[in-house]
């Protein structure tokens, strides 16, 4: 087990390094840079000399390998640099924004798992063919609705017309409801789709027949026997989905005017704020690595056969 | 302004309910007339009875201010917040362009416009208790110069700055190496707004993030990036501009700016009263606020949105081509079809609310036949695909632009169609925000599309003098002389004559193809009163109040 953990941690380090390096190269190759954006633009009146002076002072005229070595060295010592746009330290800015996004994505994931799981279980449990068809078609609808559109629709109806919940901001639990619902819809739909499919497969397995022959009730068969087996693929998917939710937060936080990692990302990309983009990329890579690790460690708990293979 | 007085005498509440009656319609028309052009200060102050003190006004901004320091940053969102925190030496009348007393009760300028002596109002303090005296003024001006490229706008106002001498506690003399008539207007802007010496001593980054103390009618309470900025009334404020509608403290207890980037959400938040007012009403949303709301609008002074020629390019080096393009653009059509009535067709390289503006609409008239004639005479013959050709070269030019203003793409597409009718091919090159500078510095473009906000005609010198950025890439000549002459005189008659001459040269030689005037368009809910624009079309909240 320890060797397994060490191997996984080494893998995680490689993933983080790769994410850092690839994003650095991509940002370097883009035309323009953060300082030109901040100081100039066509409407700016900074002279070329002024901009060049600041560029030089910030090391932007150094060759790529020198800039890369600097950035990597700083990152290794925990210094992610300062945002070119705001001048604030990147690490601090991310730490400030992270709780907002964790709150949002956390609520969204809970809603997605409960809602998606509920739909899947209801669809496989019911004996009414029509209801089953309706329930099974819900995930496809959920996945195909763009988050931007769902968000605007919820804002229009629930907030502007009914006046039930605020359309913007980070204050209070009320402000989380609509954006979390928007995020949870496609995520929940994916969970429902995969779980419904693996439930159907599991319910056709011989051990279900055995359980039934032993006199187990439908509820027990469903929740105790089939769900436990069927939840493995759904769990894997949930890991992917929680990454997607982080990505979707870029759109959802903009629509709902929430501060958070998504908004930071959007602004950083717009302004080619290299240090900030890299900070966010590292964070995203870290989240993916951690979630994957947690899921891997959960497998043996759910299915002892997996544990033996490790 | 007489019009808004007559509207004030009508009972406003009833006015709205009986909007169908002739009298009300007439009164509304008068109000609308008062909103037009430069005379729009406090467009809605006439409504709602006597001003009430107290309450909170929530204003939705379209973008995060990013940096709150008005000396450093030039984005509208930061300036609209920064204006409330800092005071300026002078203020500029939005209607007449005249410079009026604020923190300086009087001033003298030498005939060469190189020495400016300001007499400060005694007893003014910053919110941290520090006195606003001569030493504080000197610290601020020296500080702007020290910020260098981090304060591009404020820095450009201090081009040629030699230094500030503190003559006594309430008298300072600012000296320039070369004539700089624009400096007087510059002292009225928030870009040269005064910060506490303790703030000036902080790093540029600390100031950006809100470590910011001024002497203004509001003080900064909190800044949460991408979320909100909260200001509170400065108690004991007693040194308002001579242009403010009332003396003393601001009416509002608190002023909260919320960042709401999505335009539809902004509009809906105002309709559902979740905010009191919003900035940047998009053309498609204007109709939602036709009744029951006030749409506060004013063109940005300065250089209008235009196509600025790079005359070092072979095709645009030909004056005939540039002049033909000048004639081929139908400006009223641009304003009417792609934009809304809140945006005006350009009538000069300068916007109509800029001091010194002259109406050149006759020279900038739509004349496609004249354009074709000019091109024919210059030897450009229509080729097989409708684009003109001379010596084997197609009459094809590009324009670089960044999506800074939402309707820019549609505006340029319409210009493209219009030019096509006279045989000119215009290629649209959309650039990312940071690319513009690089491309412009490299010189690899024909036209550049942009505007610059400045409520002083000296912006023409900043942009078009060969001694500064020389964006036109022209050889030095009579335009330089005219632009330098206007910088030497603070006498309005003399200066405006030179400014008019400069506008004519730029338009006649078609160095720039003026298109339309950018406007600030804000939506105000029924609670908001007394909110007005200052001369550079940013908001001044000192006289704003909310009805309970």
Tab-separated table of C-alpha atoms in Angstrom, chain A:
chain	number	residue	atom	x	y	z
A	1	UNK	CA	0.000	0.000	0.000
A	2	UNK	CA	2.800	2.401	0.861
A	3	UNK	CA	4.617	1.716	-2.401
A	4	UNK	CA	1.336	2.333	-4.200
A	5	UNK	CA	0.932	5.706	-2.484
A	6	UNK	CA	4.520	6.746	-3.225
A	7	UNK	CA	4.039	5.842	-6.886
A	8	UNK	CA	0.830	7.833	-7.037
A	9	UNK	CA	2.449	10.857	-5.435
A	10	UNK	CA	5.325	10.757	-7.912
A	11	UNK	CA	2.793	10.568	-10.711
A	12	UNK	CA	1.029	13.591	-9.250
A	13	UNK	CA	4.257	15.592	-9.235
A	14	UNK	CA	4.842	14.748	-12.898
A	15	UNK	CA	1.287	15.785	-13.782
A	16	UNK	CA	1.702	19.113	-12.000
A	17	UNK	CA	5.044	19.769	-13.662
A	18	UNK	CA	3.614	18.922	-17.105
A	19	UNK	CA	0.614	21.212	-16.578
A	20	UNK	CA	2.928	24.028	-15.504
A	21	UNK	CA	5.279	23.551	-18.451
A	22	UNK	CA	2.656	23.167	-21.170
A	23	UNK	CA	0.711	26.212	-19.983
A	24	UNK	CA	3.926	28.225	-19.803
A	25	UNK	CA	4.850	27.391	-23.387
A	26	UNK	CA	1.356	28.050	-24.707
A	27	UNK	CA	1.196	31.433	-22.996
A	28	UNK	CA	4.667	32.316	-24.241
A	29	UNK	CA	3.690	31.551	-27.828
A	30	UNK	CA	0.564	33.729	-27.770
A	31	UNK	CA	1.002	37.151	-29.355
A	32	UNK	CA	0.956	40.078	-26.937
A	33	UNK	CA	1.669	39.972	-23.239
A	34	UNK	CA	0.130	41.039	-19.970
A	35	UNK	CA	2.054	44.280	-19.689
A	36	UNK	CA	1.196	45.489	-23.168
A	37	UNK	CA	-2.431	44.801	-22.308
A	38	UNK	CA	-2.240	46.639	-19.024
A	39	UNK	CA	-0.286	49.629	-20.250
A	40	UNK	CA	-1.453	50.142	-23.724
A	41	UNK	CA	-3.969	48.938	-26.140
A	42	UNK	CA	-4.741	51.227	-29.017
A	43	UNK	CA	-6.381	53.754	-26.739
A	44	UNK	CA	-3.414	53.900	-24.396
A	45	UNK	CA	-0.956	56.740	-24.579
A	46	UNK	CA	2.097	54.945	-23.221
A	47	UNK	CA	5.037	55.350	-25.517
A	48	UNK	CA	6.956	52.422	-26.856
A	49	UNK	CA	9.945	53.354	-24.706
A	50	UNK	CA	7.852	53.330	-21.535
A	51	UNK	CA	6.434	49.896	-22.316
A	52	UNK	CA	9.828	48.507	-23.283
A	53	UNK	CA	11.302	49.786	-20.033
A	54	UNK	CA	8.655	48.020	-17.953
A	55	UNK	CA	8.957	44.861	-20.061
A	56	UNK	CA	12.683	44.769	-19.471
A	57	UNK	CA	12.307	45.398	-15.746
A	58	UNK	CA	9.877	42.471	-15.525
A	59	UNK	CA	12.140	40.118	-17.456
A	60	UNK	CA	9.703	39.780	-20.339
A	61	UNK	CA	12.502	40.308	-22.866
A	62	UNK	CA	14.545	37.381	-21.572
A	63	UNK	CA	14.695	34.220	-23.704
A	64	UNK	CA	12.043	31.595	-22.940
A	65	UNK	CA	14.355	29.185	-21.095
A	66	UNK	CA	15.520	31.906	-18.729
A	67	UNK	CA	11.940	33.005	-18.010
A	68	UNK	CA	10.893	29.366	-17.582
A	69	UNK	CA	13.738	28.595	-15.195
A	70	UNK	CA	12.823	31.634	-13.100
A	71	UNK	CA	9.140	30.749	-12.995
A	72	UNK	CA	9.747	27.087	-12.171
A	73	UNK	CA	12.311	27.892	-9.511
A	74	UNK	CA	9.912	30.341	-7.848
A	75	UNK	CA	7.049	27.870	-8.069
A	76	UNK	CA	9.146	25.156	-6.402
A	77	UNK	CA	9.769	27.449	-3.456
A	78	UNK	CA	6.040	28.095	-3.238
A	79	UNK	CA	6.191	31.553	-4.832
A	80	UNK	CA	3.675	31.685	-7.671
A	81	UNK	CA	4.589	35.261	-8.493
A	82	UNK	CA	2.365	38.320	-8.675
A	83	UNK	CA	-0.473	39.038	-11.055
A	84	UNK	CA	0.603	41.421	-13.790
A	85	UNK	CA	-2.892	42.875	-13.888
A	86	UNK	CA	-3.539	43.583	-10.213
A	87	UNK	CA	-0.060	43.395	-8.715
A	88	UNK	CA	-1.360	41.114	-5.949
A	89	UNK	CA	0.390	37.818	-5.122
A	90	UNK	CA	-1.098	34.948	-7.136
A	91	UNK	CA	-1.148	32.463	-4.268
A	92	UNK	CA	-2.994	34.869	-1.995
A	93	UNK	CA	-5.519	35.768	-4.682
A	94	UNK	CA	-6.259	32.089	-5.297
A	95	UNK	CA	-6.552	31.317	-1.585
A	96	UNK	CA	-9.018	34.204	-1.235
A	97	UNK	CA	-11.164	33.031	-4.133
A	98	UNK	CA	-10.990	29.292	-3.475
A	99	UNK	CA	-13.519	29.012	-0.602
A	100	UNK	CA	-16.189	30.691	-2.758
A	101	UNK	CA	-15.699	28.206	-5.556
A	102	UNK	CA	-15.378	25.201	-3.230
A	103	UNK	CA	-18.664	26.143	-1.630
A	104	UNK	CA	-20.325	26.442	-5.020
A	105	UNK	CA	-18.889	23.282	-6.552
A	106	UNK	CA	-19.378	21.324	-3.307
A	107	UNK	CA	-23.087	22.108	-3.185
A	108	UNK	CA	-23.323	21.411	-6.900
A	109	UNK	CA	-21.697	17.977	-6.533
A	110	UNK	CA	-23.983	17.025	-3.644
A	111	UNK	CA	-27.006	18.069	-5.702
A	112	UNK	CA	-25.648	16.252	-8.743
A	113	UNK	CA	-25.012	12.972	-6.907
A	114	UNK	CA	-28.297	13.021	-5.001
A	115	UNK	CA	-30.343	14.174	-8.007
A	116	UNK	CA	-28.562	12.059	-10.615
A	117	UNK	CA	-28.439	9.014	-8.350
A	118	UNK	CA	-32.081	9.468	-7.452
A	119	UNK	CA	-33.178	9.601	-11.080
A	120	UNK	CA	-31.111	6.529	-11.947
A	121	UNK	CA	-32.456	4.495	-9.026
A	122	UNK	CA	-36.032	5.557	-9.679
A	123	UNK	CA	-35.705	4.660	-13.345
A	124	UNK	CA	-34.382	1.156	-12.647
A	125	UNK	CA	-36.712	0.541	-9.718
A	126	UNK	CA	-40.056	1.495	-11.253
A	127	UNK	CA	-42.210	-1.083	-12.958
A	128	UNK	CA	-44.061	1.492	-15.039
A	129	UNK	CA	-42.556	1.403	-18.506
A	130	UNK	CA	-43.695	4.921	-19.389
A	131	UNK	CA	-42.206	6.451	-16.240
A	132	UNK	CA	-38.978	4.587	-16.797
A	133	UNK	CA	-38.750	5.935	-20.349
A	134	UNK	CA	-39.307	9.462	-19.137
A	135	UNK	CA	-36.730	9.122	-16.365
A	136	UNK	CA	-34.168	7.576	-18.669
A	137	UNK	CA	-34.508	10.394	-21.185
A	138	UNK	CA	-33.909	13.090	-18.546
A	139	UNK	CA	-30.108	12.734	-18.462
A	140	UNK	CA	-29.826	13.244	-22.214
A	141	UNK	CA	-31.835	16.454	-21.926
A	142	UNK	CA	-29.754	17.628	-18.983
A	143	UNK	CA	-26.466	17.041	-20.748
A	144	UNK	CA	-27.535	18.777	-23.934
A	145	UNK	CA	-28.562	22.047	-22.273
A	146	UNK	CA	-25.710	24.576	-22.275
A	147	UNK	CA	-24.852	25.862	-18.811
A	148	UNK	CA	-24.827	29.486	-19.921
A	149	UNK	CA	-28.395	29.209	-21.157
A	150	UNK	CA	-29.684	27.325	-18.112
A	151	UNK	CA	-28.082	29.916	-15.851
A	152	UNK	CA	-29.659	32.851	-17.674
A	153	UNK	CA	-33.032	31.077	-17.684
A	154	UNK	CA	-32.889	30.463	-13.922
A	155	UNK	CA	-31.867	34.072	-13.296
A	156	UNK	CA	-34.682	35.391	-15.472
A	157	UNK	CA	-37.447	33.274	-13.994
A	158	UNK	CA	-36.499	32.553	-10.385
A	159	UNK	CA	-34.743	35.803	-9.603
A	160	UNK	CA	-36.109	38.507	-11.889
A	161	UNK	CA	-39.715	37.319	-12.298
A	162	UNK	CA	-40.456	35.527	-9.045
A	163	UNK	CA	-37.981	37.451	-6.940
A	164	UNK	CA	-37.199	34.352	-4.854
A	165	UNK	CA	-33.402	34.320	-4.927
A	166	UNK	CA	-30.695	36.896	-5.632
A	167	UNK	CA	-29.253	37.023	-9.142
A	168	UNK	CA	-25.758	37.929	-8.064
A	169	UNK	CA	-23.128	37.933	-5.399
A	170	UNK	CA	-21.502	35.637	-2.852
A	171	UNK	CA	-23.392	36.553	0.278
A	172	UNK	CA	-25.554	34.047	2.148
A	173	UNK	CA	-26.789	30.584	1.236
A	174	UNK	CA	-29.409	32.086	-1.079
A	175	UNK	CA	-26.767	33.191	-3.552
A	176	UNK	CA	-25.429	29.641	-3.911
A	177	UNK	CA	-28.710	27.969	-4.888
A	178	UNK	CA	-29.117	29.057	-8.488
A	179	UNK	CA	-25.488	28.757	-9.611
A	180	UNK	CA	-25.181	25.385	-7.878
A	181	UNK	CA	-28.321	24.152	-9.636
A	182	UNK	CA	-26.907	25.318	-12.960
A	183	UNK	CA	-23.686	23.423	-12.340
A	184	UNK	CA	-25.476	20.366	-10.931
A	185	UNK	CA	-27.742	19.852	-13.911
A	186	UNK	CA	-25.216	18.573	-16.484
A	187	UNK	CA	-23.139	16.914	-13.765
A	188	UNK	CA	-26.149	15.137	-12.309
A	189	UNK	CA	-27.281	14.118	-15.766
A	190	UNK	CA	-23.962	12.385	-16.412
A	191	UNK	CA	-24.083	10.599	-13.071
A	192	UNK	CA	-27.666	9.492	-13.759
A	193	UNK	CA	-26.834	8.205	-17.220
A	194	UNK	CA	-23.898	6.077	-16.134
A	195	UNK	CA	-25.522	4.831	-12.945
A	196	UNK	CA	-28.751	3.861	-14.706
A	197	UNK	CA	-26.816	1.895	-17.270
A	198	UNK	CA	-24.637	0.055	-14.762
A	199	UNK	CA	-27.662	-0.594	-12.539
A	200	UNK	CA	-29.445	-2.226	-15.453
A	201	UNK	CA	-26.384	-4.376	-16.100
A	202	UNK	CA	-25.997	-5.254	-12.440
A	203	UNK	CA	-29.648	-6.160	-12.049
A	204	UNK	CA	-29.231	-8.727	-14.849
A	205	UNK	CA	-26.300	-10.439	-13.090
A	206	UNK	CA	-26.739	-13.973	-11.713
A	207	UNK	CA	-26.086	-12.888	-8.095
A	208	UNK	CA	-29.261	-10.827	-8.232
A	209	UNK	CA	-31.168	-13.987	-9.141
A	210	UNK	CA	-29.493	-15.710	-6.204
A	211	UNK	CA	-30.443	-12.919	-3.840
A	212	UNK	CA	-33.993	-12.972	-5.114
A	213	UNK	CA	-34.151	-16.742	-4.728
A	214	UNK	CA	-33.042	-16.308	-1.126
A	215	UNK	CA	-36.063	-14.100	-0.629
A	216	UNK	CA	-34.507	-10.599	-0.555
A	217	UNK	CA	-36.958	-7.768	-1.212
A	218	UNK	CA	-36.712	-5.444	-4.208
A	219	UNK	CA	-35.457	-2.524	-2.179
A	220	UNK	CA	-32.769	-4.622	-0.569
A	221	UNK	CA	-31.683	-6.094	-3.889
A	222	UNK	CA	-31.554	-2.637	-5.403
A	223	UNK	CA	-29.681	-0.790	-2.724
A	224	UNK	CA	-27.659	-3.497	-1.031
A	225	UNK	CA	-26.635	-5.712	-3.927
A	226	UNK	CA	-26.921	-3.973	-7.288
A	227	UNK	CA	-26.089	-0.382	-6.272
A	228	UNK	CA	-22.873	-1.331	-4.554
A	229	UNK	CA	-21.573	-2.982	-7.700
A	230	UNK	CA	-23.005	-0.413	-10.034
A	231	UNK	CA	-21.531	2.523	-8.139
A	232	UNK	CA	-17.943	1.826	-9.221
A	233	UNK	CA	-18.274	3.280	-12.737
A	234	UNK	CA	-20.435	6.102	-11.357
A	235	UNK	CA	-17.723	6.915	-8.816
A	236	UNK	CA	-15.072	7.080	-11.537
A	237	UNK	CA	-17.357	9.361	-13.458
A	238	UNK	CA	-18.001	11.557	-10.434
A	239	UNK	CA	-14.262	12.228	-10.312
A	240	UNK	CA	-14.315	13.412	-13.918
A	241	UNK	CA	-17.475	15.392	-13.305
A	242	UNK	CA	-16.041	17.250	-10.343
A	243	UNK	CA	-13.250	18.415	-12.639
A	244	UNK	CA	-15.831	19.502	-15.195
A	245	UNK	CA	-17.711	21.405	-12.528
A	246	UNK	CA	-14.571	23.417	-11.832
A	247	UNK	CA	-14.279	24.210	-15.544
A	248	UNK	CA	-17.965	25.132	-15.816
A	249	UNK	CA	-17.574	27.516	-12.904
A	250	UNK	CA	-15.912	29.938	-15.344
A	251	UNK	CA	-19.249	30.361	-17.095
A	252	UNK	CA	-21.508	30.051	-14.068
A	253	UNK	CA	-19.587	32.510	-11.927
A	254	UNK	CA	-19.774	35.046	-14.749
A	255	UNK	CA	-23.518	34.636	-15.260
A	256	UNK	CA	-24.217	34.860	-11.525
A	257	UNK	CA	-21.646	37.627	-10.884
A	258	UNK	CA	-19.880	35.533	-8.240
A	259	UNK	CA	-16.278	36.005	-7.273
A	260	UNK	CA	-14.277	32.790	-7.411
A	261	UNK	CA	-11.720	30.752	-9.243
A	262	UNK	CA	-13.789	30.765	-12.442
A	263	UNK	CA	-13.841	34.550	-12.653
A	264	UNK	CA	-10.142	34.709	-11.827
A	265	UNK	CA	-9.482	32.295	-14.660
A	266	UNK	CA	-11.554	34.225	-17.178
A	267	UNK	CA	-9.868	37.530	-16.336
A	268	UNK	CA	-6.406	35.983	-16.271
A	269	UNK	CA	-6.865	34.393	-19.699
A	270	UNK	CA	-8.333	37.600	-21.158
A	271	UNK	CA	-5.377	39.618	-19.952
A	272	UNK	CA	-2.720	36.980	-20.615
A	273	UNK	CA	-1.790	37.262	-16.977
A	274	UNK	CA	0.792	34.456	-17.170
A	275	UNK	CA	1.460	34.062	-13.457
A	276	UNK	CA	-2.235	33.998	-12.632
A	277	UNK	CA	-3.124	31.543	-15.412
A	278	UNK	CA	-0.354	29.243	-14.240
A	279	UNK	CA	-1.577	29.447	-10.679
A	280	UNK	CA	-5.063	28.434	-11.768
A	281	UNK	CA	-3.718	25.669	-14.024
A	282	UNK	CA	-1.712	24.253	-11.117
A	283	UNK	CA	-4.778	24.401	-8.907
A	284	UNK	CA	-6.905	22.594	-11.487
A	285	UNK	CA	-4.229	19.924	-11.981
A	286	UNK	CA	-3.987	19.512	-8.211
A	287	UNK	CA	-7.752	19.086	-7.919
A	288	UNK	CA	-7.808	16.425	-10.655
A	289	UNK	CA	-4.903	14.570	-9.072
A	290	UNK	CA	-6.432	14.659	-5.606
A	291	UNK	CA	-9.881	13.578	-6.726
A	292	UNK	CA	-8.417	10.721	-8.748
A	293	UNK	CA	-6.393	9.643	-5.742
A	294	UNK	CA	-9.408	9.715	-3.429
A	295	UNK	CA	-11.436	7.672	-5.903
A	296	UNK	CA	-8.638	5.134	-6.268
A	297	UNK	CA	-8.467	4.754	-2.504
A	298	UNK	CA	-12.244	4.352	-2.326
A	299	UNK	CA	-12.379	1.458	-4.811
A	300	UNK	CA	-11.117	-1.207	-2.393
A	301	UNK	CA	-13.614	-0.023	0.209
A	302	UNK	CA	-16.491	-0.596	-2.181
A	303	UNK	CA	-15.135	-3.692	-3.848
A	304	UNK	CA	-12.696	-5.848	-1.882
A	305	UNK	CA	-11.576	-7.582	-5.101
A	306	UNK	CA	-9.942	-4.287	-6.251
A	307	UNK	CA	-8.005	-4.061	-3.030
A	308	UNK	CA	-6.373	-7.424	-3.602
A	309	UNK	CA	-5.163	-6.333	-7.006
A	310	UNK	CA	-3.325	-3.347	-5.534
